[in-house]
Coordinates of C-alpha atoms in Angstrom, one line a residue:
Chain A
M1 CA 36.9 95.9 -10.4
T2 CA 40.6 95.6 -9.9
S3 CA 42.4 92.5 -9.8
F4 CA 42.4 92.6 -5.5
D5 CA 39.2 93.2 -5.6
K6 CA 38.7 90.2 -7.6
Y7 CA 40.8 88.2 -5.7
A8 CA 38.9 89.1 -2.0
K9 CA 35.5 88.5 -3.6
T10 CA 36.4 84.9 -4.3
L11 CA 39.0 84.7 -1.2
S12 CA 35.3 85.7 0.3
Y13 CA 33.3 83.0 -1.5
F14 CA 35.3 79.9 -0.7
L15 CA 35.9 81.0 3.3
P16 CA 33.8 79.7 6.0
S17 CA 31.2 82.3 6.6
K18 CA 33.0 82.5 10.8
L19 CA 36.3 83.3 9.3
R20 CA 35.5 85.2 6.2
K21 CA 35.5 89.2 7.1
E22 CA 38.7 88.5 9.8
V23 CA 40.8 86.3 7.4
V24 CA 40.3 89.0 4.4
R25 CA 40.8 91.6 6.0
E26 CA 44.7 90.6 7.1
V27 CA 45.0 89.1 3.9
M28 CA 44.4 92.6 1.8
S29 CA 45.9 94.7 4.0
D30 CA 49.7 93.0 4.0
L31 CA 48.4 92.2 -0.1
Y32 CA 48.5 96.3 -0.5
A33 CA 51.6 96.7 2.0
E34 CA 52.8 94.2 0.0
L35 CA 51.8 96.5 -3.6
E36 CA 53.1 99.4 -1.8
A37 CA 56.8 97.6 -1.6
E38 CA 56.4 97.0 -5.5
R39 CA 55.0 100.5 -6.1
R40 CA 58.8 101.4 -4.6
L41 CA 60.6 99.4 -7.0
T42 CA 58.9 100.4 -11.0
P43 CA 57.0 103.4 -9.4
N44 CA 56.0 103.9 -13.6
D45 CA 53.7 100.7 -13.7
T46 CA 50.2 100.8 -13.2
T47 CA 48.5 100.2 -10.5
E48 CA 46.5 97.2 -12.1
A49 CA 49.6 95.5 -13.4
L50 CA 51.6 96.0 -10.3
M51 CA 48.5 94.2 -9.0
K52 CA 48.7 91.6 -11.1
R53 CA 52.4 91.1 -10.5
V54 CA 51.5 90.9 -6.9
L55 CA 49.0 88.2 -7.0
A56 CA 51.1 86.0 -9.3
R57 CA 53.2 84.9 -6.3
H58 CA 50.1 84.6 -4.3
E59 CA 48.1 81.0 -4.0
S60 CA 45.0 80.9 -5.4
P61 CA 41.9 82.9 -2.9
R62 CA 40.6 79.2 -3.8
V63 CA 43.6 77.3 -2.5
L64 CA 44.3 79.8 0.7
A65 CA 40.6 79.9 2.0
R66 CA 40.7 76.5 2.1
S67 CA 44.0 76.1 3.9
F68 CA 41.6 77.4 6.8
V69 CA 39.3 74.7 6.4
A70 CA 40.3 72.0 8.9
R71 CA 41.5 69.1 7.0
R72 CA 39.5 65.5 7.1
S73 CA 39.5 62.6 5.0
E74 CA 37.5 62.5 2.4
L75 CA 36.2 60.4 -0.3
I76 CA 35.6 62.4 -2.4
G77 CA 38.0 65.8 -3.3
W78 CA 36.9 69.1 -3.0
R79 CA 37.3 69.8 -6.5
V80 CA 35.2 67.2 -7.7
Y81 CA 32.7 67.3 -4.8
P82 CA 30.4 70.5 -6.4
V83 CA 29.7 68.8 -9.4
Y84 CA 29.1 65.2 -7.4
K85 CA 26.6 67.1 -5.3
W86 CA 24.8 68.2 -8.3
T87 CA 24.6 64.3 -10.3
L88 CA 24.0 62.6 -6.8
G89 CA 21.1 65.0 -6.4
I90 CA 19.9 65.2 -10.0
S91 CA 19.9 61.0 -10.2
L92 CA 18.2 60.7 -6.7
A93 CA 15.3 63.3 -7.5
I94 CA 15.3 61.4 -11.3
T95 CA 14.4 57.9 -8.9
L96 CA 12.4 59.6 -7.1
L97 CA 10.3 61.1 -9.2
T98 CA 9.9 57.7 -11.5
V99 CA 9.5 55.0 -8.5
V100 CA 7.5 57.2 -6.0
P101 CA 4.4 57.8 -8.6
L102 CA 4.4 54.2 -10.0
S103 CA 4.1 53.0 -6.3
L104 CA 1.3 55.3 -5.6
L105 CA -0.7 54.5 -8.5
S106 CA -0.4 50.7 -8.2
G107 CA -0.8 50.7 -4.2
L108 CA 1.7 50.8 -2.1
H109 CA 3.2 47.8 -1.2
W110 CA 6.5 46.1 -0.1
Q111 CA 7.9 45.3 -3.9
M112 CA 7.4 48.9 -4.7
L113 CA 9.7 50.1 -1.4
A114 CA 12.2 47.5 -1.9
D115 CA 12.3 48.8 -5.3
L116 CA 12.3 52.5 -4.2
T117 CA 15.7 51.4 -1.6
L118 CA 17.7 49.5 -3.5
S119 CA 17.2 51.8 -6.9
L120 CA 18.4 54.9 -4.5
I121 CA 21.2 52.7 -2.5
L122 CA 21.7 51.7 -6.3
V123 CA 22.6 55.4 -7.7
F124 CA 23.6 56.3 -5.2
T125 CA 26.6 53.9 -5.3
I126 CA 27.1 54.1 -8.7
V127 CA 27.1 58.1 -9.2
T128 CA 29.6 58.0 -5.8
L129 CA 32.2 54.8 -7.1
V130 CA 32.2 57.0 -10.7
F131 CA 33.2 60.5 -8.9
L132 CA 35.5 58.5 -6.7
A133 CA 37.7 57.8 -9.9
I134 CA 37.5 60.2 -10.9
D135 CA 38.7 62.2 -8.0
Q136 CA 41.2 59.7 -7.4
F137 CA 43.2 58.6 -10.1
G138 CA 45.5 60.5 -11.9
P139 CA 44.7 60.3 -15.7
L140 CA 40.8 61.2 -15.2
Q141 CA 41.7 64.0 -12.3
R142 CA 43.9 65.3 -15.4
V143 CA 40.3 65.4 -16.9
A144 CA 39.0 67.3 -14.4
D145 CA 41.8 69.5 -14.7
A146 CA 40.3 69.8 -18.3
M147 CA 36.8 70.3 -17.2
S148 CA 38.2 73.3 -14.9
L149 CA 36.6 71.5 -12.3
N150 CA 39.9 72.7 -10.5
Q151 CA 39.8 76.7 -11.9
P152 CA 39.0 79.2 -8.9
I153 CA 36.4 81.4 -9.9
D154 CA 38.7 84.4 -10.1
S155 CA 36.7 85.6 -12.9
V156 CA 33.6 86.3 -11.0
E157 CA 32.1 90.0 -12.2
P158 CA 28.9 90.7 -9.8
A159 CA 27.6 91.7 -13.3
D160 CA 24.0 93.0 -13.5
L161 CA 22.4 90.4 -11.7
G162 CA 18.3 91.4 -12.4
V163 CA 19.4 90.8 -16.3
H164 CA 21.1 87.8 -16.6
I165 CA 20.1 85.1 -13.2
G166 CA 22.8 82.8 -12.8
S167 CA 25.1 83.2 -15.7
H168 CA 27.8 84.3 -14.0
F169 CA 28.0 81.9 -11.6
V170 CA 30.8 79.2 -12.7
S171 CA 29.3 76.5 -11.4
Y172 CA 26.1 76.7 -12.8
R173 CA 28.4 77.2 -16.4
R174 CA 30.5 74.1 -15.4
N175 CA 27.9 72.1 -15.1
R176 CA 25.5 73.0 -17.9
R177 CA 29.2 72.4 -20.1
L178 CA 29.5 68.7 -18.5
L179 CA 25.9 68.2 -19.1
A180 CA 26.2 69.4 -22.5
I181 CA 29.3 66.9 -23.3
V182 CA 27.9 64.0 -21.8
L183 CA 24.3 64.9 -24.4
L184 CA 26.6 65.1 -27.2
L185 CA 27.8 61.5 -26.3
C186 CA 25.1 59.7 -25.5
L187 CA 22.6 61.7 -28.1
N188 CA 25.4 60.7 -30.9
L189 CA 27.3 57.8 -29.7
V190 CA 24.7 55.4 -28.1
P191 CA 20.8 56.9 -28.7
G192 CA 18.8 53.9 -28.4
H193 CA 20.9 53.3 -25.2
I194 CA 19.2 56.3 -23.4
G195 CA 16.6 54.8 -20.4
L196 CA 16.3 54.5 -16.9
P197 CA 17.2 51.7 -14.8
I198 CA 13.9 49.8 -13.1
L199 CA 15.4 47.3 -11.1
S200 CA 12.9 44.3 -10.4
I201 CA 13.5 41.9 -7.7
E202 CA 10.1 39.8 -8.3
P203 CA 10.5 36.5 -9.5
S204 CA 14.4 37.3 -9.8
V205 CA 16.6 40.8 -9.3
Q206 CA 16.7 41.8 -12.4
V207 CA 17.4 45.3 -14.1
A208 CA 15.7 46.5 -17.6
M209 CA 16.4 49.2 -19.3
Y210 CA 13.8 51.3 -20.0
P211 CA 14.1 53.6 -23.1
I212 CA 13.3 57.7 -22.6
L213 CA 13.3 59.0 -26.2
S214 CA 11.4 57.9 -29.1
A215 CA 12.1 57.3 -32.3
T216 CA 10.8 60.5 -33.7
F217 CA 13.1 62.0 -31.4
L218 CA 16.2 60.2 -32.7
G219 CA 15.4 62.3 -35.8
T220 CA 15.6 66.1 -36.2
P221 CA 14.5 67.3 -32.3
R222 CA 17.7 65.1 -31.3
L223 CA 19.7 66.9 -34.1
I224 CA 18.6 70.1 -33.0
L225 CA 19.7 69.3 -29.3
T226 CA 23.1 68.2 -30.4
L227 CA 23.6 71.5 -32.2
W228 CA 22.2 73.1 -28.8
C229 CA 25.1 70.8 -26.7
A230 CA 27.6 71.6 -29.4
L231 CA 26.8 75.9 -29.5
V232 CA 26.8 75.9 -25.7
L233 CA 30.4 73.8 -25.9
L234 CA 31.3 76.6 -28.4
W235 CA 30.4 79.8 -26.6
D236 CA 32.4 78.7 -23.3
L237 CA 35.2 78.4 -26.0
L238 CA 34.5 81.7 -26.6
L239 CA 34.3 83.2 -23.1
T240 CA 37.4 83.0 -22.8
S241 CA 38.2 85.4 -25.8
R242 CA 38.3 89.0 -23.5
R243 CA 36.7 90.5 -26.4
V244 CA 33.6 87.7 -26.5
A245 CA 33.6 87.9 -23.0
R246 CA 32.8 92.3 -23.1
F247 CA 29.2 91.2 -24.3
E248 CA 28.7 88.2 -21.7
A249 CA 25.3 89.1 -20.6
E250 CA 23.6 90.0 -23.6
S251 CA 25.0 86.9 -25.2
E252 CA 24.2 84.4 -22.4
V253 CA 20.3 86.1 -21.8
A254 CA 20.0 84.9 -25.8
L255 CA 21.9 81.3 -25.0
Q256 CA 19.5 80.9 -22.3
F257 CA 16.5 82.3 -24.3
I258 CA 17.5 79.6 -27.3
G259 CA 16.9 76.5 -24.5
L260 CA 14.0 78.4 -23.3
V261 CA 12.1 77.8 -26.9
L262 CA 14.3 74.7 -28.0
G263 CA 13.0 72.9 -24.4
F264 CA 9.0 74.0 -24.6
A265 CA 9.3 72.6 -28.3
L266 CA 10.0 69.2 -27.1
L267 CA 8.0 69.8 -24.4
I268 CA 4.6 70.0 -26.6
N269 CA 6.2 67.8 -29.1
G270 CA 4.2 64.8 -28.3
H271 CA 7.0 62.0 -29.9
I272 CA 9.8 63.0 -27.5
F273 CA 9.0 60.1 -25.7
A274 CA 9.0 56.7 -25.7
V275 CA 5.8 54.2 -24.7
P276 CA 6.8 51.2 -23.7
D277 CA 6.2 48.1 -26.1
A278 CA 4.4 44.7 -25.0
A279 CA 8.2 43.2 -25.9
M280 CA 9.6 46.0 -23.0
T281 CA 7.2 44.8 -20.2
A282 CA 6.4 41.4 -20.7
S283 CA 9.1 40.5 -17.8
Y284 CA 7.3 42.6 -16.0
S285 CA 4.5 42.2 -13.1
D286 CA 0.8 42.8 -14.0
E287 CA 0.7 45.8 -12.2
L288 CA 3.5 47.4 -13.4
R289 CA 2.7 47.1 -16.9
I290 CA -0.7 48.4 -16.2
T291 CA 1.3 51.6 -14.5
M292 CA 3.9 52.2 -16.5
N293 CA 1.9 51.8 -20.0
T294 CA -1.0 54.5 -18.2
I295 CA 1.7 56.7 -16.8
A296 CA 4.5 56.6 -19.3
P297 CA 3.1 59.1 -21.7
Y298 CA 3.1 61.7 -19.2
L299 CA 5.7 61.2 -16.7
F300 CA 8.4 62.3 -18.3
K301 CA 6.6 65.6 -19.3
I302 CA 6.0 65.8 -16.1
L303 CA 9.8 64.7 -15.0
V304 CA 11.2 67.4 -18.1
V305 CA 9.0 70.1 -16.1
A306 CA 9.9 69.1 -12.5
L307 CA 13.6 69.5 -13.2
W308 CA 12.7 73.0 -15.3
L309 CA 11.1 74.3 -12.3
G310 CA 14.0 72.8 -10.1
W311 CA 16.4 74.8 -12.2
I312 CA 14.4 78.1 -11.9
V313 CA 14.3 77.6 -7.9
K314 CA 18.1 76.6 -8.1
A315 CA 19.1 80.2 -9.4
W316 CA 16.7 82.2 -7.9
V317 CA 18.3 81.1 -4.7
F318 CA 22.2 81.0 -5.9
C319 CA 21.3 84.6 -6.7
V320 CA 20.6 85.3 -3.7
R321 CA 23.7 84.0 -2.2
F322 CA 25.6 85.5 -4.4
K323 CA 24.7 89.0 -3.6
R324 CA 24.7 88.2 0.1
R325 CA 28.3 86.7 0.0
L326 CA 29.9 89.1 -2.8
L327 CA 27.4 92.4 -2.8
P328 CA 26.3 92.6 1.4
H329 CA 25.7 96.5 0.1
A330 CA 22.8 95.2 -2.4
V331 CA 21.0 93.4 -0.2
Chain B
M1 CA 60.0 78.4 15.8
A2 CA 60.9 80.3 12.8
V3 CA 57.3 82.1 13.1
L4 CA 57.9 82.9 16.4
M5 CA 61.4 83.8 16.8
H6 CA 60.3 86.7 13.6
L7 CA 57.3 87.9 16.2
R8 CA 59.4 89.2 19.3
V9 CA 59.1 92.1 18.2
E10 CA 55.4 92.9 17.1
N11 CA 55.0 92.3 14.0
H12 CA 52.7 91.7 11.1
G13 CA 51.3 88.6 8.5
Y14 CA 53.6 90.4 5.7
G15 CA 56.6 91.9 7.7
V16 CA 56.9 87.8 9.0
R17 CA 57.3 86.8 5.2
Q18 CA 59.1 89.4 4.5
A19 CA 61.4 88.6 6.9
L20 CA 61.7 84.9 6.1
A21 CA 62.4 85.5 3.1
Q22 CA 65.0 87.7 2.9
A23 CA 66.5 84.8 5.2
G24 CA 65.6 82.2 2.2
V25 CA 62.6 80.6 4.0
S26 CA 60.1 80.8 1.4
L27 CA 56.6 80.4 3.8
K28 CA 53.3 81.0 1.6
E29 CA 50.8 82.5 2.2
G30 CA 48.2 79.5 3.0
T31 CA 50.9 78.3 5.3
L32 CA 51.0 81.2 7.3
Y33 CA 48.2 82.7 8.4
P34 CA 46.5 79.4 9.5
M35 CA 49.9 79.1 11.1
L36 CA 49.6 82.4 12.8
R37 CA 45.6 82.2 13.8
R38 CA 46.4 78.5 15.4
L39 CA 49.3 79.6 17.5
E40 CA 46.9 82.3 18.3
A41 CA 44.4 80.5 19.7
Q42 CA 46.7 78.1 21.7
G43 CA 48.0 81.4 23.5
A44 CA 51.3 81.8 22.0
L45 CA 50.0 85.0 20.1
T46 CA 48.7 87.8 20.7
S47 CA 47.5 90.2 17.7
R48 CA 45.7 94.1 18.1
W49 CA 44.3 95.4 15.0
D50 CA 45.7 99.1 14.5
A51 CA 44.4 101.4 12.0
T52 CA 48.0 103.9 10.2
G53 CA 46.4 105.7 8.1
D54 CA 43.3 104.5 5.8
R55 CA 44.2 101.5 6.4
L56 CA 44.2 98.3 9.3
R57 CA 46.7 95.9 10.3
K58 CA 46.5 93.1 12.2
Y59 CA 49.9 92.6 14.5
Y60 CA 50.9 90.0 15.7
S61 CA 53.1 89.9 19.0
L62 CA 54.6 86.7 21.0
S63 CA 52.8 86.2 24.6
E64 CA 54.4 84.8 27.5
Q65 CA 53.4 81.5 26.8
G66 CA 54.6 81.8 23.4
S67 CA 57.7 82.9 24.9
D68 CA 57.6 80.0 27.1
L69 CA 56.7 77.2 23.7
L70 CA 59.8 79.1 22.0
A71 CA 62.4 78.3 24.7
A72 CA 60.7 74.3 25.0
L73 CA 61.5 74.7 20.5
R74 CA 65.1 75.9 20.6
E75 CA 65.5 73.4 24.0
Q76 CA 64.3 70.6 22.0
R77 CA 66.6 72.1 18.8
A78 CA 69.8 71.9 21.0
L79 CA 68.6 68.1 22.1
L80 CA 67.7 67.1 18.3
I81 CA 71.8 68.4 17.3
G82 CA 73.2 66.6 19.8
L83 CA 72.0 63.8 19.5
I84 CA 72.8 64.0 16.0
D85 CA 76.1 64.7 16.7
K86 CA 76.6 62.2 18.8
L87 CA 75.0 59.6 16.4
E88 CA 77.6 60.6 13.7
G89 CA 80.3 60.2 16.2
M90 CA 79.7 56.5 16.6
V91 CA 79.3 56.0 12.6
A92 CA 82.5 58.0 11.9
D93 CA 84.4 55.4 14.5
E94 CA 83.3 52.5 13.3
P95 CA 86.2 51.9 10.2
N96 CA 84.3 50.1 7.3
V97 CA 80.8 51.9 8.2
P98 CA 80.8 55.4 5.8
T99 CA 80.5 58.2 6.9
L100 CA 77.6 60.7 6.3
Q101 CA 79.6 62.7 4.0
E102 CA 80.6 59.8 2.0
T103 CA 77.4 58.7 1.4
E104 CA 76.6 61.9 -0.1

């Protein structure tokens, strides 16, 4: 695949569908005209070298595609929007999966509905404010740059999609990198404070932190998970080397296999998730305390399984979209 | 206006960029292509695809509406330049006020 092909595919990916065909055709025809002009100046250079020189004078395909989209005022800018959407989706799903079973088991009543509504609003507000800060303020914007959130997916290669679903998708790898950094920090700096905030409005409005991880987990399993996160980050770093990138597909499959084994090992271990103790649930209402004690041991296993299933569905949908957009002949 | 001027004779996007570059005006493709589309949507430009050799090229040219727009823009430019000259003359007549050249 030539540099021009990559440019065209990336441009095509980011353009609105109704403009895609015509704009890509026009831009590419002009790029080839520029290539011919460049060839007349330096006839001894290889085509690939000439292409790279021509592209160096052009804007990134992502920036070019963006210029075709009508400008509008945005709360969360386009650079961090994909990660924002992903984080918000996960956060809202976690809230729903934890609050809805509680309300169903303890009988649907207004207190639970109020809890659910308030929790969703709270999660939405917190996630939006955090990403607003990342997007708007200079120092945090540089953090986003450092995490390559602004990097165009020029390096996307339509490799063998049947072998490793989703591994080539830059947004997937970026999300995984982000998650690995967050996990590394949380697991090692504030392991005791990883939990779910539970909002209660009776007898007074209060937010209690329900711990997710058991004391057993904070031993060896945490060490394994920490190593896994470090491995993910190291792998992302190694991928910047062209020599390693040649074996990306094979290594990615191996990495995902290790992740799956680790995930199942953690799932079948019965001592990962904390069971609420009497002191923790003392402030809860009787119904909530009984419900928590009954379903808490299973609740987080269900949550993890749901997240895994969600990931598989997302990877599959992404794969179909990738094939349709970048490899139209393959569908 | 510069783009419209270079499309009095049929030309493609790259040709317009080259002509402008030779005149010392650097125009990014992210500015040029959306502008060409907007002008076409407004009826100021007409376009056609041409297959020369094995490659398709999109050519633009000024429509009648575009010629009117260019004439109107030229008129506005002349008006603006006249107005600035007049203002500068007024400022130069006042002894204590520095002229634009002095300020620079």
